[in-house]
Each structure stands twice: as C-alpha cells, then as structure tokens.
PDB file of C-alpha atoms in Angstrom:
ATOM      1  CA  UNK A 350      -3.854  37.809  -9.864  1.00  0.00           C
ATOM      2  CA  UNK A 351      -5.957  35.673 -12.322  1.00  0.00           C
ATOM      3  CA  UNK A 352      -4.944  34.364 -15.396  1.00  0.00           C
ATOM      4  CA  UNK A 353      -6.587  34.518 -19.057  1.00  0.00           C
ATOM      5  CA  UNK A 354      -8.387  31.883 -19.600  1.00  0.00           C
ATOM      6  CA  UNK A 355      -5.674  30.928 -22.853  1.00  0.00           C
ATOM      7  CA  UNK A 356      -3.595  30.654 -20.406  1.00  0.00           C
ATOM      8  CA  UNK A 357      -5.505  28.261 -17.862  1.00  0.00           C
ATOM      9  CA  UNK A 358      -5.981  26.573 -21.399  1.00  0.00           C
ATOM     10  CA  UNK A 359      -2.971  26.277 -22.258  1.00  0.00           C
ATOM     11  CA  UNK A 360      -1.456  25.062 -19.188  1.00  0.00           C
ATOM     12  CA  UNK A 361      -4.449  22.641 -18.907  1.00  0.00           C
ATOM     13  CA  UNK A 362      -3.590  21.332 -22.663  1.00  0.00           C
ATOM     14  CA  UNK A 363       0.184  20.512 -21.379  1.00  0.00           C
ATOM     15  CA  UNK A 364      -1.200  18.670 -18.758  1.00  0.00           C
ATOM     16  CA  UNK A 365      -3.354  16.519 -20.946  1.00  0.00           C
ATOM     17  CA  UNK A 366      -0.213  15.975 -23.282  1.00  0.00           C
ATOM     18  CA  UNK A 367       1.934  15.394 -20.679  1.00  0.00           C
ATOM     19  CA  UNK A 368      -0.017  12.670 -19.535  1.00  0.00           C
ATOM     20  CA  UNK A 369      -0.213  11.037 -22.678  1.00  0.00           C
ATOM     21  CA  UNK A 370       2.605   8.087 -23.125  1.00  0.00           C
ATOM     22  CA  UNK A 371       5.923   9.953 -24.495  1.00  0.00           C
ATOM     23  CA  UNK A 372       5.509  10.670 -28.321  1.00  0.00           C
ATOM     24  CA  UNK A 373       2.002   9.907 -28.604  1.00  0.00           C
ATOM     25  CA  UNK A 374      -0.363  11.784 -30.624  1.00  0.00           C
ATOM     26  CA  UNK A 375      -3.724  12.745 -29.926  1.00  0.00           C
ATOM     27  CA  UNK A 376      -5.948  15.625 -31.821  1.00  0.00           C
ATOM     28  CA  UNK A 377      -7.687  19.136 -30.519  1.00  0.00           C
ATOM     29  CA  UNK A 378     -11.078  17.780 -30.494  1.00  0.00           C
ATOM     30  CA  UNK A 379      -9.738  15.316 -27.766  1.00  0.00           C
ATOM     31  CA  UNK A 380      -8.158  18.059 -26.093  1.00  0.00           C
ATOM     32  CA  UNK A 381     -11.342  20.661 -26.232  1.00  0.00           C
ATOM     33  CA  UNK A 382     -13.677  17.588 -25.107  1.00  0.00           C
ATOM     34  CA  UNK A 383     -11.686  16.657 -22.017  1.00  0.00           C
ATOM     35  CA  UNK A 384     -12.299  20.427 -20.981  1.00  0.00           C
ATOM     36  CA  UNK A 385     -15.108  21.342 -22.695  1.00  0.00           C
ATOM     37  CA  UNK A 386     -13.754  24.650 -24.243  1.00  0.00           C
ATOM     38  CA  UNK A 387     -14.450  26.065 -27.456  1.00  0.00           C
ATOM     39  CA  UNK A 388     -12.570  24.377 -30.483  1.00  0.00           C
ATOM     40  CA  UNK A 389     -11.710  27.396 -32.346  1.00  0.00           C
ATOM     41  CA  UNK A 390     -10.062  29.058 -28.848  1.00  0.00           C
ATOM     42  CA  UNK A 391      -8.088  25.971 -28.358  1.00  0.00           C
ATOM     43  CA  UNK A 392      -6.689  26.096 -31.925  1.00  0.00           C
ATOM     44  CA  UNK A 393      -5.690  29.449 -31.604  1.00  0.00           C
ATOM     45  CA  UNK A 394      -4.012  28.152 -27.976  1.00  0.00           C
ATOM     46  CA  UNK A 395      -2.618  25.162 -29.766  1.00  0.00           C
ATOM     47  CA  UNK A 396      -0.960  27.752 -32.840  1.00  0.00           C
ATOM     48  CA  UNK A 397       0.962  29.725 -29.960  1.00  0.00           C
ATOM     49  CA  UNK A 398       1.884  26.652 -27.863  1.00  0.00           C
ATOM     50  CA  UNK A 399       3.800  25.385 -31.361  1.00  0.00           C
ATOM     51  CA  UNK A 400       4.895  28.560 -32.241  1.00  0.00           C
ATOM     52  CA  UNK A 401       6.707  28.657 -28.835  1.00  0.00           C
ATOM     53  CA  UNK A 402       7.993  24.820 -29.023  1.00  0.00           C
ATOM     54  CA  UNK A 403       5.800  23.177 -26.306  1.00  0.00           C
ATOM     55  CA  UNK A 404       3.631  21.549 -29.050  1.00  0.00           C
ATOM     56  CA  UNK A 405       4.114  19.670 -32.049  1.00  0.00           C
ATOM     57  CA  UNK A 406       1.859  19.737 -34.314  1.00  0.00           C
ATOM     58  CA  UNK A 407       1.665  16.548 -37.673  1.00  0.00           C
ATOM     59  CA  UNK A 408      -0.236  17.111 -40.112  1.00  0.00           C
ATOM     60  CA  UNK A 409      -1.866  14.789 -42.573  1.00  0.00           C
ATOM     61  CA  UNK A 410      -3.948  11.896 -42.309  1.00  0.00           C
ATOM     62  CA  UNK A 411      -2.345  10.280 -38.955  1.00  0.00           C
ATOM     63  CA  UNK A 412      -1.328  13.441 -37.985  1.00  0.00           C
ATOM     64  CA  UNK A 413      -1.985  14.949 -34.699  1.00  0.00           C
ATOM     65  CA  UNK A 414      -0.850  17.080 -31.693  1.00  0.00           C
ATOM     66  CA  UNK A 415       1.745  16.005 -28.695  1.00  0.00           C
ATOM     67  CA  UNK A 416       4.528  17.982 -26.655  1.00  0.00           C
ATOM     68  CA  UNK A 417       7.410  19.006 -28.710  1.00  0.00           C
ATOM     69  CA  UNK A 418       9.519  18.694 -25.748  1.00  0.00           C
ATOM     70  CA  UNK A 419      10.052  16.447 -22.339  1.00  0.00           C
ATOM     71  CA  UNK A 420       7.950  17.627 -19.875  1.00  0.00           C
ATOM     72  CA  UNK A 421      10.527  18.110 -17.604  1.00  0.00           C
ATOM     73  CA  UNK A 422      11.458  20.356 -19.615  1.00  0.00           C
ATOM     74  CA  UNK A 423       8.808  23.022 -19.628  1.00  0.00           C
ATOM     75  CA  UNK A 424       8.872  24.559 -16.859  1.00  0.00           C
ATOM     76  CA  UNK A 425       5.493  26.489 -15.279  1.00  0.00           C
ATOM     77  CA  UNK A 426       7.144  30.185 -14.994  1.00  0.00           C
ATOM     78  CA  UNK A 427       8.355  29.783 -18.657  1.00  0.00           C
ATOM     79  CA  UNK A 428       4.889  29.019 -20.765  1.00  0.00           C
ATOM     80  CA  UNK A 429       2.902  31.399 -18.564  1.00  0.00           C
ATOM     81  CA  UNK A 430       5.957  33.977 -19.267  1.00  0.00           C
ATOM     82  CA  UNK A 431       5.515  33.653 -22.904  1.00  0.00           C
ATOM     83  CA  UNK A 432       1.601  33.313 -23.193  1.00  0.00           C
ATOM     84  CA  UNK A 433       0.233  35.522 -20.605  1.00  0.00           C
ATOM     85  CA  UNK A 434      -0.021  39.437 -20.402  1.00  0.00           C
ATOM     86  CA  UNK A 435       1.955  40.172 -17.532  1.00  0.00           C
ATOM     87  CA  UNK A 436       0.518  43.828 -17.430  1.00  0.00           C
ATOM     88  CA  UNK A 437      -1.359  43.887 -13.601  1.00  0.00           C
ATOM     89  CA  UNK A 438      -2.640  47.946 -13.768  1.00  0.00           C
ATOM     90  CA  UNK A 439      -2.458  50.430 -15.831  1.00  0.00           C
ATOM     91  CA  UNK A 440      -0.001  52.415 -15.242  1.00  0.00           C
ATOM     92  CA  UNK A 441       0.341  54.977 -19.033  1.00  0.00           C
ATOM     93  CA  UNK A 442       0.719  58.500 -17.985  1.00  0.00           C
ATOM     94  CA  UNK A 443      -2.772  59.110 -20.075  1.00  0.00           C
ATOM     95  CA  UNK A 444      -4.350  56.283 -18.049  1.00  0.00           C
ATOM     96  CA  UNK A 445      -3.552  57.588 -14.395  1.00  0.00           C
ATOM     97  CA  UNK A 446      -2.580  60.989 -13.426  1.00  0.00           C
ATOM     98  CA  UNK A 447      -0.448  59.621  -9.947  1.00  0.00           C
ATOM     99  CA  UNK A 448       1.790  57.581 -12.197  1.00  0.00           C
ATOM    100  CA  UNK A 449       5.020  59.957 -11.098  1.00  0.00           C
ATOM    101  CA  UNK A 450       4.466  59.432  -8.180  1.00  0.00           C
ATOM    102  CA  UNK A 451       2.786  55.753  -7.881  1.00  0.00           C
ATOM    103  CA  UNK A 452       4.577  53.187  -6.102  1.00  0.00           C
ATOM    104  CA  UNK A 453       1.699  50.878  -6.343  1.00  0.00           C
ATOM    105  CA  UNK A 454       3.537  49.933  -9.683  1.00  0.00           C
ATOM    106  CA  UNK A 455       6.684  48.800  -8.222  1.00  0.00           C
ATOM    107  CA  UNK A 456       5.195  46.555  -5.113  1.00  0.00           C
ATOM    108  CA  UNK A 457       2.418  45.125  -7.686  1.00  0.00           C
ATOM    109  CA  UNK A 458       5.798  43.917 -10.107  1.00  0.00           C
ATOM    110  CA  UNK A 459       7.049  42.698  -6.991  1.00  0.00           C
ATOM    111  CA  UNK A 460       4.202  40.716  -5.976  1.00  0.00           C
ATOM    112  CA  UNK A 461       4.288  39.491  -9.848  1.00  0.00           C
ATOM    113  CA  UNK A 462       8.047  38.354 -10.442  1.00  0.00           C
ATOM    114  CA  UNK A 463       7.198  36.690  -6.801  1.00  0.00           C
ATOM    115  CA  UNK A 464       4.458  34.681  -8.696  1.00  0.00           C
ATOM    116  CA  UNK A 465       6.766  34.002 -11.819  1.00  0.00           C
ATOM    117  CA  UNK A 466       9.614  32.743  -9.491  1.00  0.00           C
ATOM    118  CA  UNK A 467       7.394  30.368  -7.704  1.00  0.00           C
ATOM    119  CA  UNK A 468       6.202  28.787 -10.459  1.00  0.00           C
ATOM    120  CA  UNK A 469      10.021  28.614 -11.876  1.00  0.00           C
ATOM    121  CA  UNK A 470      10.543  25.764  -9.285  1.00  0.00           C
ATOM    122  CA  UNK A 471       7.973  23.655 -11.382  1.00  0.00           C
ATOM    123  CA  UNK A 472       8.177  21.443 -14.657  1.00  0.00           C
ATOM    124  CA  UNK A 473       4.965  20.383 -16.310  1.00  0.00           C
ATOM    125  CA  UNK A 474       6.401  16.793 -15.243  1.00  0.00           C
ATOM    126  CA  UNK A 475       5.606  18.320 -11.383  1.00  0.00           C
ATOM    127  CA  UNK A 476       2.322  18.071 -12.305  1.00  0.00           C
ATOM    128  CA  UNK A 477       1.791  14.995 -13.999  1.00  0.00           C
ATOM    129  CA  UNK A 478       4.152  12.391 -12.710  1.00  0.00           C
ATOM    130  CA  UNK A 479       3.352   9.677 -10.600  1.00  0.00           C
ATOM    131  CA  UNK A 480      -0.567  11.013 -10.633  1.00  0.00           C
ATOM    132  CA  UNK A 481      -2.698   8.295 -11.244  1.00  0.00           C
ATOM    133  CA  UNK A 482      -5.829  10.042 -10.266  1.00  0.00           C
ATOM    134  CA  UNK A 483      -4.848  12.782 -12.798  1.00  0.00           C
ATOM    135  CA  UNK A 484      -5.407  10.247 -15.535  1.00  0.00           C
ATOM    136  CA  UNK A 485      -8.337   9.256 -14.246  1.00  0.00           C
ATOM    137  CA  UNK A 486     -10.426  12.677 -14.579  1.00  0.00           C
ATOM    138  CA  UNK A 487      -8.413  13.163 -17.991  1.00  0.00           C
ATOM    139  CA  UNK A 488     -10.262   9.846 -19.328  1.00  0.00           C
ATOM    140  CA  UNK A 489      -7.006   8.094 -19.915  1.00  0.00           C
ATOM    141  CA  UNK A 490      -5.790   4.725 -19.031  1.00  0.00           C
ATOM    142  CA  UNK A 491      -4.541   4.239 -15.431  1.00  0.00           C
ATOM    143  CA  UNK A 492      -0.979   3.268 -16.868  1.00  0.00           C
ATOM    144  CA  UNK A 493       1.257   4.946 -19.283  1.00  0.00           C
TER     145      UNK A 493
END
C-alpha cells in the first residue's frame, strides 16, 4: 500500500508543525521549502488539514500557519483516515466481472484496517518528541 503523495504531505507538514515550539506560527513557503514540494499542492494540503482541525490557519499581516491542536492529540490512523482514499482495487461490478464472487476484496480490507489500526497506536507527538535529530534535518533550532 502507498500513500498519495497529499498525504505523505500532509503528514510531513504535521511533523514540521509539531516540531515547532507550542503556538508558534510559521508560513507555507517555510513549509514547501523544508520539503521542496510545490506551493500551490501544499496550500491545497494546508486548506484540508484546517478544514479537518489539525491546522490553524491566521490571517493578516503576522498571520501564519501552526497545529490547531496538541500533537498528542492527532493521532496517525486519524489524519490519514480523513485525507487519504482508502479505496485499494476496484472492486464496481462494471469494473470487474469476478466481483460476486471476489474475496480478494475482503482480505485486501483486512490487510487495510490492519494498517489503520497500527497507526492508531501513534500521536504525531510519537514522532516528534524527544527527536533532536528531527529538528536538525527540519532546519530548526536544536531546542524548543
């Protein structure tokens, strides 16, 4: 299973957010820089990661980007439940004539809520506490 690259975005965005002191802002262009990925994908990453509460967005002349939420709070199963499409095959009666009969389709949602469940057992804090080298390769100050 691989997942869309919004995803891997988006999950690489909360990392950079979480790692920023609590309540700090910091813009897109920062964000898009650190990973060299387009600007215009990672607004449209950005939009949905606010629509669904993990970002805050402030607007105006100070304004900026940050998590709208503790990031032990967010937890990994969660944001990739609400961003990615879970869809593995195909499986539309018009698509594939052995759907009926197909159990492909059950062991491959298997194998999925397996992945989901996994990554239930992690907060985005998992990731970024206590991870000095992590702030290192993100270009931010040892410390926070």
């Amino acid at each position: 299973m691989q997942l869309t690259s919004f995803t891997d975005y988006g999950l690489r965005a909360l990392i950079y957010l979480a790692s920023l002191p609590e309540g700090e802002l910091t813009s897109i262009t920062k964000v898009t820089d650190t990973y060299a990925v387009s600007r215009n994908h990672m607004v449209k990453i950005i939009n949905k990661l606010g629509q669904l509460g993990y970002v805050e967005t402030v607007r105006g002349k100070n304004g900026g980007i940050r998590l709208g939420m503790p990031a032990g709070n967010i937890v990994l199963g969660h944001v990739v439940r609400a961003i990615e499409p879970l869809q593995i095959v195909n499986c539309a009666p018009d698509f594939c004539n052995i759907t009926p009969a197909c159990q492909l389709k059950g062991i491959l949602a298997d194998a999925r809520n397996a992945f989901l469940n996994e990554l239930d057992k992690y907060t985005l804090l998992t990731l970024v506490d206590n991870n000095p080298p992590l702030r290192v390769l993100l270009g931010l100050p040892a410390e926070h």
